[in-house]
Amino acid sequence: MPVYLDHAATTPILPEALAAFTAALGTVGNPSSIHSAGQRAKMLLEDGRAAVAASLDADPVEVVFTSGGTESINLAVKGMFWARQQDRRRPRIVVPGGEHHATVDTVAWLEQHEGAVVDVVPLDAQGRVDLTALEARLADASDVALVTFLWANNEVGTIAPVSRIVELAHAAGVPVHSDAVAAYGQVPVSFAASGLDALSVSAHKIGGPVGIGALVLGRRATVEPLIHGGGQQRQVRSGTQDAPAAAAFGVAASMPHADVRALRDRLVAGVRAAVPTAVLMGDPVDRTPRQAHFTFPG
Ligand SMILES: Cc1ncc(COP(=O)(O)O)c(C=O)c1O
C-alpha cells in the first residue's frame, strides 16, 4: 500500500471537505445574483468564509478568497507596495532570508520592474530572524513600503516571533504581511492577536481543495488590487466567487487537526539512531509539528 508522507507540499483532501465540495458543485448560481439560486450559492460561500475566518480568529469581512497561497502573497506584497507609493515614494521592502518562492520571486519582480529595493534581514543557523538586524533596518523607515515574513518556515519548520516583528514594524509605522501557509493548521494562528495587517493561507495545506486560499486583510489595510472587474470582495479581488471551493475550505478549516508531534519526534529519534551524524535543522523548540528536516554531512 503506498504511503503518502509529503504533507508539507500538499495534504490529501479530508473526506468531510470532499463531501462538501462535491455536494456544492451541483449547486447552480452566482453568489452575486439576487435571485434564489444566487442566494443559495452566496450562503455556501459566506458559510465557508465565516468558518475560515473563525479558524484564523478574524472577522469574515477580512477574508478575501484567492486562488491559493501564491496569489494571496502576490496580492499582499504587490498590493501593499503599490498602495504605499501613493503619497510618497517608499521603495524598500524588508524581508527575512529563507522565504518561500512566492515571496522571493514577487519581491524580485518588484525590484526588476517597479524600482523596489529588497532589504533582506539575515536568519541564524536555526532559521530564526535576527531581530536586532530587523530593528536596525527599521530605525529610519521613511522609505519602507512593507515588512513581509514567514510565520513558519515551510522547510525547517522554525516559527517566527510574530508579535515582536509586528511590534517593531508598527513602531516604525510600517504595515506587515505574513505568509502563514505553512503555519496554518499546525500551530494556532490568530489574526486578531497577531496585530498583522495582512496574512496569507492556502486550503490545500489543511485538507481542503487545491485552488483556493485566502488573504486576511485588516480593515485598515490598503492594497492595490491585482485583478480588476466586477468589484467583488471589497473591490480587492474581482471575479465570480467559487462557492463550492469556499464551502470545502470552510469545512477543512473547521476540522480538528491531528497532533503529530509524537510521530515527528519518533521519526527524528529513529533517523538520529540510524545516522548519528544527521543534523536536525530548524529551531529545536519553536518548530511546527509536521516538519522534520535533516542534513546528512558527507
Ligand atoms: C510557506 C508557503 N508559502 C506559499 C506557498 C504557496 O501556496 P499555494 O501552493 O497555495 O500557491 C506554499 C506552498 O508550498 C508554502 O509552503
Short mmCIF file of C-alpha atoms and ligand atoms in Angstrom, two decimals, residues 8-9 67-71 73 100 102 150 152 154 179 181-182 202-205 212, ligand 1:
data_model
loop_
_atom_site.label_atom_id
_atom_site.label_comp_id
_atom_site.label_asym_id
_atom_site.label_seq_id
_atom_site.Cartn_x
_atom_site.Cartn_y
_atom_site.Cartn_z
CA ALA A 8 4.34 19.88 3.62
CA ALA A 9 3.79 20.02 -0.15
CA SER A 67 -6.74 31.00 -5.87
CA GLY A 68 -4.21 29.96 -3.19
CA GLY A 69 -1.21 30.98 -1.15
CA THR A 70 0.80 32.28 -4.11
CA GLU A 71 -1.93 34.64 -5.24
CA ILE A 73 1.10 36.65 -1.21
CA HIS A 100 9.09 30.79 0.10
CA ALA A 102 6.01 33.05 -3.71
CA LEU A 150 7.02 33.64 7.00
CA ALA A 152 6.54 29.29 9.99
CA ASN A 154 7.91 25.57 5.24
CA ASP A 179 2.88 34.15 4.84
CA VAL A 181 0.66 28.98 4.65
CA ALA A 182 3.00 26.56 6.46
CA SER A 202 -3.98 28.13 1.48
CA ALA A 203 -6.67 25.43 1.65
CA HIS A 204 -4.68 22.53 0.21
CA LYS A 205 -2.24 22.55 3.13
CA ILE A 212 -8.44 28.29 -3.13
C1 LIG B 1 5.17 28.82 3.01
C2 LIG B 1 4.43 28.71 1.72
N1 LIG B 1 4.01 29.84 1.12
C3 LIG B 1 3.32 29.80 -0.03
C4 LIG B 1 3.02 28.62 -0.66
C5 LIG B 1 2.25 28.65 -1.94
O1 LIG B 1 0.91 28.27 -1.71
P1 LIG B 1 -0.01 27.69 -2.90
O2 LIG B 1 0.55 26.34 -3.24
O3 LIG B 1 -1.38 27.60 -2.31
O4 LIG B 1 0.07 28.65 -4.02
C6 LIG B 1 3.45 27.42 -0.08
C7 LIG B 1 3.22 26.13 -0.75
O5 LIG B 1 4.07 25.27 -0.78
C8 LIG B 1 4.18 27.47 1.15
O6 LIG B 1 4.61 26.36 1.75
#
